[in-house]
Amino acid sequence: MHENREISCTSWSTDQDRSAEAINRTADMNVQEKPDCAVVPVHQSNKEGQPSAEAGEGRAQTEENIVPSHMRPTQSGKRMSQGLDGVRQAARARKQEQFTALLHHLSLGLLRDSFYALRRQASPGIDGVTWQEYETGLEDRLVDLHNRVHRGAYRAQPSRRVYIPKADGRQRPLGIAALEDKIVQQAVVTILNQIYEVDFKGFSYGFRPGRSPHQALDALTAGIQWKRVNWVLDADIRGFFDNMSHEWTMKFVAHRVADRRILRLIQKWLKAGISEDGQWSETELGTPQGAVVSPLLANVYLHYVFDLWVEV
């Protein structure tokens, strides 16, 4: 996929107790307006022995989006890493089960690390709050945000719509989320990556932690050279992010995630709407290009509608 957005770039490895202070280059970089775990069975098969998708617990090197990260140790890192490692181990051992308790992993420490993973110079969303402004009184702000998320009082705000030009002359719509939405999305993506980086197929490269377009090209080259290849399919899904079905997105996520609180958060982001020129519009389809959670939701969607089919 050639679409670009401000993607989640933070990941925590099982042997590195560090938190990320990564600087993202956002999707709207070309515009002036820069913006443990209880489980129950589920009837969803998933073949064992799939190619490992865990090479490198680093960060996605998606073109245009990510620059090298600057890591710093935190007091919360070790406990957080161990907890998320438990999610990954459970996901690997029980590939046909749902996770019913995930939100408790969204800790104050994870929110803090998620904040420092955001691009500091990104354009503000509809809230008008910049990274630097939010850092003032950060701990009190994060305590309040953490409390709101866990008691169900957190509300997602609409994304601010901006446009960047495409190579063919058309314009690509981007959605710039409010800063607190970015922080919570980053934290949820970090948790869900522990599950989906076990589930996703080895031939899937787009917007994956520790994977890059160059690795995809290397795999393609090796396949052509060493296997009997008679044809290559090059395809692009037109307007994919803008046309993802909310109903099917939630169904696909629910194959592995049964924590209703996590599902409600995702639903809030999908339904938050768009603000353009001061006018709010409802979003019945799609997930905003530019939202931290969008690449993961897109990969989950394509995993079920395309990758599993291709493997068969």
PDB file of N, CA, C and O in Angstrom, residues 67-99:
ATOM      1  N   VAL A  67      11.499   8.054  11.141  1.00  0.00           N
ATOM      2  CA  VAL A  67      12.915   8.375  11.202  1.00  0.00           C
ATOM      3  C   VAL A  67      13.483   7.612  12.388  1.00  0.00           C
ATOM      4  O   VAL A  67      12.754   7.126  13.234  1.00  0.00           O
ATOM      5  N   PRO A  68      14.823   7.428  12.466  1.00  0.00           N
ATOM      6  CA  PRO A  68      15.395   6.643  13.558  1.00  0.00           C
ATOM      7  C   PRO A  68      14.928   7.143  14.919  1.00  0.00           C
ATOM      8  O   PRO A  68      14.792   8.338  15.157  1.00  0.00           O
ATOM      9  N   SER A  69      14.710   6.198  15.817  1.00  0.00           N
ATOM     10  CA  SER A  69      14.186   6.546  17.126  1.00  0.00           C
ATOM     11  C   SER A  69      15.303   6.834  18.111  1.00  0.00           C
ATOM     12  O   SER A  69      16.438   6.416  17.934  1.00  0.00           O
ATOM     13  N   HIS A  70      14.962   7.536  19.153  1.00  0.00           N
ATOM     14  CA  HIS A  70      15.894   7.815  20.234  1.00  0.00           C
ATOM     15  C   HIS A  70      15.292   7.209  21.487  1.00  0.00           C
ATOM     16  O   HIS A  70      14.259   7.645  21.962  1.00  0.00           O
ATOM     17  N   MET A  71      15.949   6.186  22.018  1.00  0.00           N
ATOM     18  CA  MET A  71      15.396   5.435  23.125  1.00  0.00           C
ATOM     19  C   MET A  71      15.952   5.945  24.447  1.00  0.00           C
ATOM     20  O   MET A  71      17.101   6.320  24.543  1.00  0.00           O
ATOM     21  N   ARG A  72      15.107   5.919  25.476  1.00  0.00           N
ATOM     22  CA  ARG A  72      15.587   6.259  26.807  1.00  0.00           C
ATOM     23  C   ARG A  72      14.911   5.337  27.821  1.00  0.00           C
ATOM     24  O   ARG A  72      13.748   4.970  27.662  1.00  0.00           O
ATOM     25  N   PRO A  73      15.620   4.890  28.871  1.00  0.00           N
ATOM     26  CA  PRO A  73      15.025   3.986  29.856  1.00  0.00           C
ATOM     27  C   PRO A  73      13.991   4.713  30.703  1.00  0.00           C
ATOM     28  O   PRO A  73      14.088   5.911  30.949  1.00  0.00           O
ATOM     29  N   THR A  74      12.979   3.969  31.163  1.00  0.00           N
ATOM     30  CA  THR A  74      11.984   4.534  32.059  1.00  0.00           C
ATOM     31  C   THR A  74      11.720   3.559  33.196  1.00  0.00           C
ATOM     32  O   THR A  74      11.971   2.361  33.079  1.00  0.00           O
ATOM     33  N   GLN A  75      11.189   4.048  34.291  1.00  0.00           N
ATOM     34  CA  GLN A  75      10.875   3.184  35.407  1.00  0.00           C
ATOM     35  C   GLN A  75       9.749   2.222  35.053  1.00  0.00           C
ATOM     36  O   GLN A  75       9.682   1.115  35.570  1.00  0.00           O
ATOM     37  N   SER A  76       8.857   2.634  34.177  1.00  0.00           N
ATOM     38  CA  SER A  76       7.706   1.793  33.844  1.00  0.00           C
ATOM     39  C   SER A  76       8.043   0.724  32.826  1.00  0.00           C
ATOM     40  O   SER A  76       7.295  -0.214  32.643  1.00  0.00           O
ATOM     41  N   GLY A  77       9.175   0.842  32.166  1.00  0.00           N
ATOM     42  CA  GLY A  77       9.479  -0.020  31.030  1.00  0.00           C
ATOM     43  C   GLY A  77       9.496  -1.498  31.322  1.00  0.00           C
ATOM     44  O   GLY A  77       8.934  -2.304  30.585  1.00  0.00           O
ATOM     45  N   LYS A  78      10.171  -1.917  32.422  1.00  0.00           N
ATOM     46  CA  LYS A  78      10.320  -3.342  32.689  1.00  0.00           C
ATOM     47  C   LYS A  78       8.992  -4.010  32.956  1.00  0.00           C
ATOM     48  O   LYS A  78       8.660  -5.035  32.378  1.00  0.00           O
ATOM     49  N   ARG A  79       8.176  -3.412  33.844  1.00  0.00           N
ATOM     50  CA  ARG A  79       6.878  -3.997  34.166  1.00  0.00           C
ATOM     51  C   ARG A  79       5.977  -4.045  32.940  1.00  0.00           C
ATOM     52  O   ARG A  79       5.291  -5.012  32.688  1.00  0.00           O
ATOM     53  N   MET A  80       6.019  -3.000  32.142  1.00  0.00           N
ATOM     54  CA  MET A  80       5.185  -2.943  30.947  1.00  0.00           C
ATOM     55  C   MET A  80       5.616  -3.993  29.938  1.00  0.00           C
ATOM     56  O   MET A  80       4.801  -4.683  29.345  1.00  0.00           O
ATOM     57  N   SER A  81       6.928  -4.134  29.741  1.00  0.00           N
ATOM     58  CA  SER A  81       7.439  -5.094  28.787  1.00  0.00           C
ATOM     59  C   SER A  81       7.050  -6.509  29.165  1.00  0.00           C
ATOM     60  O   SER A  81       6.649  -7.315  28.333  1.00  0.00           O
ATOM     61  N   GLN A  82       7.160  -6.837  30.470  1.00  0.00           N
ATOM     62  CA  GLN A  82       6.804  -8.170  30.933  1.00  0.00           C
ATOM     63  C   GLN A  82       5.320  -8.445  30.729  1.00  0.00           C
ATOM     64  O   GLN A  82       4.935  -9.535  30.305  1.00  0.00           O
ATOM     65  N   GLY A  83       4.477  -7.458  31.015  1.00  0.00           N
ATOM     66  CA  GLY A  83       3.051  -7.663  30.835  1.00  0.00           C
ATOM     67  C   GLY A  83       2.677  -7.880  29.391  1.00  0.00           C
ATOM     68  O   GLY A  83       1.914  -8.786  29.061  1.00  0.00           O
ATOM     69  N   LEU A  84       3.238  -7.066  28.496  1.00  0.00           N
ATOM     70  CA  LEU A  84       2.949  -7.216  27.078  1.00  0.00           C
ATOM     71  C   LEU A  84       3.558  -8.488  26.518  1.00  0.00           C
ATOM     72  O   LEU A  84       3.010  -9.093  25.600  1.00  0.00           O
ATOM     73  N   ASP A  85       4.698  -8.922  27.067  1.00  0.00           N
ATOM     74  CA  ASP A  85       5.293 -10.183  26.642  1.00  0.00           C
ATOM     75  C   ASP A  85       4.358 -11.340  26.971  1.00  0.00           C
ATOM     76  O   ASP A  85       4.242 -12.302  26.204  1.00  0.00           O
ATOM     77  N   GLY A  86       3.628 -11.246  28.083  1.00  0.00           N
ATOM     78  CA  GLY A  86       2.652 -12.271  28.423  1.00  0.00           C
ATOM     79  C   GLY A  86       1.523 -12.336  27.415  1.00  0.00           C
ATOM     80  O   GLY A  86       1.029 -13.418  27.077  1.00  0.00           O
ATOM     81  N   VAL A  87       1.109 -11.174  26.899  1.00  0.00           N
ATOM     82  CA  VAL A  87       0.085 -11.150  25.856  1.00  0.00           C
ATOM     83  C   VAL A  87       0.602 -11.851  24.608  1.00  0.00           C
ATOM     84  O   VAL A  87      -0.091 -12.679  23.998  1.00  0.00           O
ATOM     85  N   ARG A  88       1.822 -11.545  24.219  1.00  0.00           N
ATOM     86  CA  ARG A  88       2.402 -12.162  23.017  1.00  0.00           C
ATOM     87  C   ARG A  88       2.533 -13.672  23.175  1.00  0.00           C
ATOM     88  O   ARG A  88       2.224 -14.438  22.246  1.00  0.00           O
ATOM     89  N   GLN A  89       2.991 -14.119  24.342  1.00  0.00           N
ATOM     90  CA  GLN A  89       3.133 -15.555  24.570  1.00  0.00           C
ATOM     91  C   GLN A  89       1.781 -16.257  24.504  1.00  0.00           C
ATOM     92  O   GLN A  89       1.661 -17.349  23.936  1.00  0.00           O
ATOM     93  N   ALA A  90       0.766 -15.647  25.092  1.00  0.00           N
ATOM     94  CA  ALA A  90      -0.574 -16.235  25.048  1.00  0.00           C
ATOM     95  C   ALA A  90      -1.106 -16.256  23.620  1.00  0.00           C
ATOM     96  O   ALA A  90      -1.742 -17.223  23.190  1.00  0.00           O
ATOM     97  N   ALA A  91      -0.846 -15.198  22.871  1.00  0.00           N
ATOM     98  CA  ALA A  91      -1.296 -15.143  21.480  1.00  0.00           C
ATOM     99  C   ALA A  91      -0.630 -16.225  20.647  1.00  0.00           C
ATOM    100  O   ALA A  91      -1.256 -16.838  19.771  1.00  0.00           O
ATOM    101  N   ARG A  92       0.649 -16.480  20.913  1.00  0.00           N
ATOM    102  CA  ARG A  92       1.380 -17.497  20.155  1.00  0.00           C
ATOM    103  C   ARG A  92       0.924 -18.905  20.523  1.00  0.00           C
ATOM    104  O   ARG A  92       0.806 -19.790  19.661  1.00  0.00           O
ATOM    105  N   ALA A  93       0.645 -19.129  21.806  1.00  0.00           N
ATOM    106  CA  ALA A  93       0.276 -20.464  22.278  1.00  0.00           C
ATOM    107  C   ALA A  93      -1.170 -20.813  21.974  1.00  0.00           C
ATOM    108  O   ALA A  93      -1.509 -21.985  21.785  1.00  0.00           O
ATOM    109  N   ARG A  94      -2.044 -19.790  21.892  1.00  0.00           N
ATOM    110  CA  ARG A  94      -3.481 -20.050  21.723  1.00  0.00           C
ATOM    111  C   ARG A  94      -4.008 -19.229  20.564  1.00  0.00           C
ATOM    112  O   ARG A  94      -4.605 -18.175  20.752  1.00  0.00           O
ATOM    113  N   LYS A  95      -3.767 -19.719  19.374  1.00  0.00           N
ATOM    114  CA  LYS A  95      -4.056 -18.939  18.179  1.00  0.00           C
ATOM    115  C   LYS A  95      -5.532 -18.891  17.797  1.00  0.00           C
ATOM    116  O   LYS A  95      -5.885 -18.178  16.873  1.00  0.00           O
ATOM    117  N   GLN A  96      -6.363 -19.684  18.467  1.00  0.00           N
ATOM    118  CA  GLN A  96      -7.781 -19.685  18.118  1.00  0.00           C
ATOM    119  C   GLN A  96      -8.641 -19.165  19.270  1.00  0.00           C
ATOM    120  O   GLN A  96      -9.819 -19.488  19.371  1.00  0.00           O
ATOM    121  N   GLU A  97      -8.065 -18.349  20.119  1.00  0.00           N
ATOM    122  CA  GLU A  97      -8.798 -17.851  21.266  1.00  0.00           C
ATOM    123  C   GLU A  97      -8.842 -16.332  21.270  1.00  0.00           C
ATOM    124  O   GLU A  97      -8.035 -15.668  20.626  1.00  0.00           O
ATOM    125  N   GLN A  98      -9.787 -15.823  22.013  1.00  0.00           N
ATOM    126  CA  GLN A  98      -9.954 -14.385  22.123  1.00  0.00           C
ATOM    127  C   GLN A  98      -9.382 -13.869  23.442  1.00  0.00           C
ATOM    128  O   GLN A  98      -9.412 -14.569  24.450  1.00  0.00           O
ATOM    129  N   PHE A  99      -8.911 -12.653  23.401  1.00  0.00           N
ATOM    130  CA  PHE A  99      -8.419 -11.999  24.605  1.00  0.00           C
ATOM    131  C   PHE A  99      -9.556 -11.176  25.200  1.00  0.00           C
ATOM    132  O   PHE A  99     -10.072 -10.259  24.557  1.00  0.00           O
TER     133      PHE A  99
END
